[in-house]
Amino acid sequence: MDKENRKKEILDAYHFRHATRQFDPRSSIPEDDFQFILETGRLSPSSNGLEPWKFLVVQNEELRAELREHAYGAYRQLDTASHFVVVLARKGLTYGSPYVIKQLTEVKGIPRDVFVGMADPWKMFFEDFQLQEEKAIFDWAAKQTYIAMGNMMTAAAMIGIDSCPIEGFAPAEIDRILDRHGLLGGGEFGVSAMIAFGYRAIEPRAKTRRTIDQVTRWIR
């Protein structure tokens, strides 16, 4: 495929994608297609390569019903989506924490002496972005999960699968439910967002966006 056709294919996917409020409950996403979607999330970039996410694919009807009580933004999606993902963000991403050490030295392959030398730049980064408080550090991790979410929804659209990102829920209540089911790693994670995937029940309205001139400024 030449570059122009590839660009058209990508833009067509963006025009196809919309926040699907209600899915066709009779249509199920093939397993290999959903594994493809998850893989695009796994391969997404993150600050410092920390990959501070976990994707809970909630197919259990009883757990979906529990979540539904406290996820007002997913009221219809939880009942109709083929696949429902709760996106978790990792807590405690501080220099020297066990996860950060393992991620950077074992997964990313950074030599130990280089990692030790990262202490001052890491401290400066945290100060510049005011990442001193636990909540601020968690929110920083949660921002990384949105990169993965966007990639997953775009990938889904490119193969004709609908999606809906969801922030309408009570985080403390969702965390409580997930923790009760042993899904937060003993406090390692907290809920960041949710994504529903499936096939639209009705056709959406035409996409509306501000013009490219309204959202772009070139500084030459």
mmCIF file of C-alpha atoms in Angstrom:
data_model
loop_
_atom_site.group_PDB
_atom_site.id
_atom_site.type_symbol
_atom_site.label_atom_id
_atom_site.label_comp_id
_atom_site.label_asym_id
_atom_site.label_seq_id
_atom_site.Cartn_x
_atom_site.Cartn_y
_atom_site.Cartn_z
ATOM 1 C CA MET A 1 0.000 0.000 0.000
ATOM 2 C CA ASP A 2 1.410 3.404 -0.939
ATOM 3 C CA LYS A 3 1.667 6.283 1.527
ATOM 4 C CA GLU A 4 -1.389 8.198 0.287
ATOM 5 C CA ASN A 5 -3.660 5.171 0.560
ATOM 6 C CA ARG A 6 -2.286 4.399 4.017
ATOM 7 C CA LYS A 7 -2.976 7.977 5.169
ATOM 8 C CA LYS A 8 -6.524 7.728 3.838
ATOM 9 C CA GLU A 9 -7.032 4.425 5.621
ATOM 10 C CA ILE A 10 -5.911 5.944 8.921
ATOM 11 C CA LEU A 11 -8.076 9.058 8.549
ATOM 12 C CA ASP A 12 -11.054 6.893 7.589
ATOM 13 C CA ALA A 13 -10.616 5.067 10.898
ATOM 14 C CA TYR A 14 -10.639 8.372 12.785
ATOM 15 C CA HIS A 15 -13.851 9.394 11.027
ATOM 16 C CA PHE A 16 -15.359 5.979 11.777
ATOM 17 C CA ARG A 17 -14.520 6.111 15.488
ATOM 18 C CA HIS A 18 -17.068 7.667 17.816
ATOM 19 C CA ALA A 19 -18.007 7.351 21.467
ATOM 20 C CA THR A 20 -20.441 4.462 21.198
ATOM 21 C CA ARG A 21 -23.101 4.724 23.891
ATOM 22 C CA GLN A 22 -24.869 1.468 23.163
ATOM 23 C CA PHE A 23 -23.533 -1.639 21.499
ATOM 24 C CA ASP A 24 -25.234 -4.539 19.765
ATOM 25 C CA PRO A 25 -25.198 -7.211 22.513
ATOM 26 C CA ARG A 26 -25.595 -9.981 19.934
ATOM 27 C CA SER A 27 -22.231 -9.194 18.302
ATOM 28 C CA SER A 28 -19.002 -10.399 19.861
ATOM 29 C CA ILE A 29 -15.469 -9.338 18.946
ATOM 30 C CA PRO A 30 -13.347 -12.277 17.703
ATOM 31 C CA GLU A 31 -10.677 -13.204 20.225
ATOM 32 C CA ASP A 32 -7.763 -12.623 17.846
ATOM 33 C CA ASP A 33 -9.086 -9.143 17.032
ATOM 34 C CA PHE A 34 -9.262 -8.232 20.699
ATOM 35 C CA GLN A 35 -5.774 -9.588 21.345
ATOM 36 C CA PHE A 36 -4.613 -7.275 18.555
ATOM 37 C CA ILE A 37 -6.279 -4.311 20.306
ATOM 38 C CA LEU A 38 -4.627 -5.210 23.623
ATOM 39 C CA GLU A 39 -1.253 -5.535 21.919
ATOM 40 C CA THR A 40 -1.462 -1.947 20.663
ATOM 41 C CA GLY A 41 -2.020 -0.883 24.265
ATOM 42 C CA ARG A 42 0.944 -2.936 25.469
ATOM 43 C CA LEU A 43 3.225 -1.434 22.824
ATOM 44 C CA SER A 44 2.228 2.163 23.608
ATOM 45 C CA PRO A 45 4.805 4.720 24.775
ATOM 46 C CA SER A 46 4.976 5.963 28.361
ATOM 47 C CA SER A 47 7.025 8.486 30.313
ATOM 48 C CA ASN A 48 10.442 7.017 31.119
ATOM 49 C CA GLY A 49 9.231 3.736 29.613
ATOM 50 C CA LEU A 50 7.556 2.801 32.896
ATOM 51 C CA GLU A 51 4.439 1.191 31.355
ATOM 52 C CA PRO A 52 2.377 2.130 34.430
ATOM 53 C CA TRP A 53 -0.784 0.355 33.317
ATOM 54 C CA LYS A 54 -2.768 -2.811 33.609
ATOM 55 C CA PHE A 55 -5.813 -3.679 31.496
ATOM 56 C CA LEU A 56 -8.571 -5.620 33.260
ATOM 57 C CA VAL A 57 -10.800 -7.218 30.629
ATOM 58 C CA VAL A 58 -14.046 -7.631 32.552
ATOM 59 C CA GLN A 59 -16.208 -10.294 30.927
ATOM 60 C CA ASN A 60 -17.756 -11.595 34.150
ATOM 61 C CA GLU A 61 -21.406 -10.532 34.232
ATOM 62 C CA GLU A 62 -21.601 -10.400 38.027
ATOM 63 C CA LEU A 63 -18.594 -8.093 38.270
ATOM 64 C CA ARG A 64 -19.957 -5.916 35.471
ATOM 65 C CA ALA A 65 -23.197 -5.594 37.437
ATOM 66 C CA GLU A 66 -21.257 -4.503 40.535
ATOM 67 C CA LEU A 67 -19.327 -1.898 38.571
ATOM 68 C CA ARG A 68 -22.499 -0.644 36.919
ATOM 69 C CA GLU A 69 -23.852 0.630 40.240
ATOM 70 C CA HIS A 70 -20.972 3.109 40.485
ATOM 71 C CA ALA A 71 -20.172 3.715 36.794
ATOM 72 C CA TYR A 72 -22.893 6.087 35.644
ATOM 73 C CA GLY A 73 -20.975 6.843 32.456
ATOM 74 C CA ALA A 74 -20.980 3.168 31.490
ATOM 75 C CA TYR A 75 -24.596 2.442 32.373
ATOM 76 C CA ARG A 76 -25.547 1.180 28.890
ATOM 77 C CA GLN A 77 -22.102 0.050 27.765
ATOM 78 C CA LEU A 78 -21.613 -2.427 30.600
ATOM 79 C CA ASP A 79 -24.763 -4.265 29.552
ATOM 80 C CA THR A 80 -24.080 -4.309 25.816
ATOM 81 C CA ALA A 81 -20.315 -4.148 25.144
ATOM 82 C CA SER A 82 -18.621 -7.221 23.772
ATOM 83 C CA HIS A 83 -15.489 -6.462 25.808
ATOM 84 C CA PHE A 84 -15.154 -4.053 28.723
ATOM 85 C CA VAL A 85 -11.758 -2.870 29.935
ATOM 86 C CA VAL A 86 -10.996 -1.232 33.255
ATOM 87 C CA VAL A 87 -7.697 0.612 32.871
ATOM 88 C CA LEU A 88 -5.556 0.709 35.998
ATOM 89 C CA ALA A 89 -2.661 3.050 36.760
ATOM 90 C CA ARG A 90 0.249 2.027 38.945
ATOM 91 C CA LYS A 91 0.893 3.804 42.251
ATOM 92 C CA GLY A 92 4.212 4.718 43.845
ATOM 93 C CA LEU A 93 6.290 5.428 40.740
ATOM 94 C CA THR A 94 9.173 7.045 42.597
ATOM 95 C CA TYR A 95 12.882 6.704 41.951
ATOM 96 C CA GLY A 96 14.193 3.694 43.849
ATOM 97 C CA SER A 97 10.817 1.985 44.240
ATOM 98 C CA PRO A 98 11.010 -1.770 43.546
ATOM 99 C CA TYR A 99 8.862 -1.575 40.411
ATOM 100 C CA VAL A 100 10.835 1.309 38.906
ATOM 101 C CA ILE A 101 14.161 -0.418 39.588
ATOM 102 C CA LYS A 102 12.976 -3.661 38.003
ATOM 103 C CA GLN A 103 11.335 -1.939 35.037
ATOM 104 C CA LEU A 104 14.327 0.184 34.136
ATOM 105 C CA THR A 105 17.122 -2.291 34.824
ATOM 106 C CA GLU A 106 15.532 -5.631 33.910
ATOM 107 C CA VAL A 107 12.848 -4.763 31.336
ATOM 108 C CA LYS A 108 14.469 -1.693 29.747
ATOM 109 C CA GLY A 109 17.978 -3.083 30.218
ATOM 110 C CA ILE A 110 19.521 0.052 31.732
ATOM 111 C CA PRO A 111 22.838 -0.828 33.454
ATOM 112 C CA ARG A 112 22.783 -0.431 37.229
ATOM 113 C CA ASP A 113 25.463 2.261 37.256
ATOM 114 C CA VAL A 114 23.512 4.276 34.692
ATOM 115 C CA PHE A 115 20.348 3.865 36.736
ATOM 116 C CA VAL A 116 22.128 5.158 39.844
ATOM 117 C CA GLY A 117 23.231 8.202 37.830
ATOM 118 C CA MET A 118 19.605 8.973 36.969
ATOM 119 C CA ALA A 119 18.797 9.992 40.552
ATOM 120 C CA ASP A 120 19.409 13.734 40.147
ATOM 121 C CA PRO A 121 17.597 14.127 36.773
ATOM 122 C CA TRP A 122 14.694 12.108 38.180
ATOM 123 C CA LYS A 123 14.544 14.389 41.246
ATOM 124 C CA MET A 124 14.596 17.464 38.994
ATOM 125 C CA PHE A 125 11.820 16.059 36.800
ATOM 126 C CA PHE A 126 9.608 15.363 39.811
ATOM 127 C CA GLU A 127 10.230 18.858 41.186
ATOM 128 C CA ASP A 128 9.531 20.554 37.846
ATOM 129 C CA PHE A 129 6.209 18.744 37.489
ATOM 130 C CA GLN A 130 5.391 19.041 41.217
ATOM 131 C CA LEU A 131 5.227 15.285 41.701
ATOM 132 C CA GLN A 132 5.783 15.208 45.438
ATOM 133 C CA GLU A 133 2.387 14.112 46.714
ATOM 134 C CA GLU A 134 1.036 10.578 46.305
ATOM 135 C CA LYS A 135 -2.021 11.756 44.393
ATOM 136 C CA ALA A 136 0.045 13.842 41.977
ATOM 137 C CA ILE A 137 2.298 10.857 41.251
ATOM 138 C CA PHE A 138 -0.734 8.642 40.644
ATOM 139 C CA ASP A 139 -2.303 11.251 38.353
ATOM 140 C CA TRP A 140 0.960 11.379 36.384
ATOM 141 C CA ALA A 141 0.801 7.610 35.938
ATOM 142 C CA ALA A 142 -2.877 7.823 34.962
ATOM 143 C CA LYS A 143 -2.016 10.343 32.224
ATOM 144 C CA GLN A 144 0.236 7.712 30.645
ATOM 145 C CA THR A 145 -2.646 5.247 30.448
ATOM 146 C CA TYR A 146 -4.535 7.639 28.164
ATOM 147 C CA ILE A 147 -1.842 7.198 25.530
ATOM 148 C CA ALA A 148 -2.472 3.455 25.539
ATOM 149 C CA MET A 149 -6.225 4.001 25.541
ATOM 150 C CA GLY A 150 -6.081 6.241 22.479
ATOM 151 C CA ASN A 151 -3.962 3.735 20.601
ATOM 152 C CA MET A 152 -6.313 0.883 21.463
ATOM 153 C CA MET A 153 -9.388 2.785 20.288
ATOM 154 C CA THR A 154 -7.699 3.830 17.050
ATOM 155 C CA ALA A 155 -6.539 0.280 16.401
ATOM 156 C CA ALA A 156 -10.074 -0.956 17.027
ATOM 157 C CA ALA A 157 -11.500 1.579 14.585
ATOM 158 C CA MET A 158 -9.040 0.506 11.918
ATOM 159 C CA ILE A 159 -10.523 -2.987 11.955
ATOM 160 C CA GLY A 160 -14.149 -1.848 12.188
ATOM 161 C CA ILE A 161 -14.647 -2.184 15.946
ATOM 162 C CA ASP A 162 -16.365 0.510 17.993
ATOM 163 C CA SER A 163 -15.313 1.832 21.370
ATOM 164 C CA CYS A 164 -16.137 4.340 24.072
ATOM 165 C CA PRO A 165 -13.737 5.883 26.628
ATOM 166 C CA ILE A 166 -15.378 6.321 30.028
ATOM 167 C CA GLU A 167 -14.556 8.578 32.963
ATOM 168 C CA GLY A 168 -18.035 8.668 34.457
ATOM 169 C CA PHE A 169 -17.588 6.601 37.606
ATOM 170 C CA ALA A 170 -16.863 6.921 41.325
ATOM 171 C CA PRO A 171 -13.150 6.028 41.622
ATOM 172 C CA ALA A 172 -13.192 5.181 45.319
ATOM 173 C CA GLU A 173 -16.149 2.822 44.910
ATOM 174 C CA ILE A 174 -14.682 1.159 41.822
ATOM 175 C CA ASP A 175 -11.376 0.696 43.639
ATOM 176 C CA ARG A 176 -13.215 -0.808 46.595
ATOM 177 C CA ILE A 177 -14.981 -3.347 44.369
ATOM 178 C CA LEU A 178 -11.839 -4.278 42.464
ATOM 179 C CA ASP A 179 -9.806 -4.563 45.656
ATOM 180 C CA ARG A 180 -12.414 -6.868 47.175
ATOM 181 C CA HIS A 181 -11.939 -9.139 44.159
ATOM 182 C CA GLY A 182 -8.157 -9.005 44.540
ATOM 183 C CA LEU A 183 -7.647 -7.069 41.294
ATOM 184 C CA LEU A 184 -5.562 -4.114 42.494
ATOM 185 C CA GLY A 185 -2.410 -6.022 43.384
ATOM 186 C CA GLY A 186 -2.692 -5.311 47.074
ATOM 187 C CA GLY A 187 -2.830 -1.559 46.537
ATOM 188 C CA GLU A 188 -0.300 -1.351 43.704
ATOM 189 C CA PHE A 189 -2.927 0.012 41.302
ATOM 190 C CA GLY A 190 -5.921 2.333 41.180
ATOM 191 C CA VAL A 191 -8.587 2.819 38.532
ATOM 192 C CA SER A 192 -7.721 5.351 35.844
ATOM 193 C CA ALA A 193 -10.468 5.006 33.215
ATOM 194 C CA MET A 194 -12.614 2.493 31.363
ATOM 195 C CA ILE A 195 -13.098 1.540 27.720
ATOM 196 C CA ALA A 196 -16.001 -0.352 26.176
ATOM 197 C CA PHE A 197 -15.546 -2.210 22.883
ATOM 198 C CA GLY A 198 -18.054 -3.795 20.545
ATOM 199 C CA TYR A 199 -20.232 -3.052 17.551
ATOM 200 C CA ARG A 200 -22.567 -0.060 17.343
ATOM 201 C CA ALA A 201 -26.295 -0.636 17.759
ATOM 202 C CA ILE A 202 -27.204 2.500 15.790
ATOM 203 C CA GLU A 203 -25.326 4.721 13.375
ATOM 204 C CA PRO A 204 -23.854 7.858 14.994
ATOM 205 C CA ARG A 205 -24.359 11.463 14.011
ATOM 206 C CA ALA A 206 -21.824 13.040 11.677
ATOM 207 C CA LYS A 207 -18.526 13.808 13.400
ATOM 208 C CA THR A 208 -18.097 17.420 14.514
ATOM 209 C CA ARG A 209 -14.732 19.030 15.264
ATOM 210 C CA ARG A 210 -13.157 22.481 15.262
ATOM 211 C CA THR A 211 -11.222 23.296 12.086
ATOM 212 C CA ILE A 212 -7.503 22.612 11.778
ATOM 213 C CA ASP A 213 -6.822 26.378 11.769
ATOM 214 C CA GLN A 214 -8.678 26.769 15.055
ATOM 215 C CA VAL A 215 -6.614 24.141 16.864
ATOM 216 C CA THR A 216 -3.200 24.718 15.246
ATOM 217 C CA ARG A 217 -0.678 27.534 15.332
ATOM 218 C CA TRP A 218 2.596 27.341 13.451
ATOM 219 C CA ILE A 219 5.585 29.157 15.016
ATOM 220 C CA ARG A 220 8.115 29.634 12.208
#
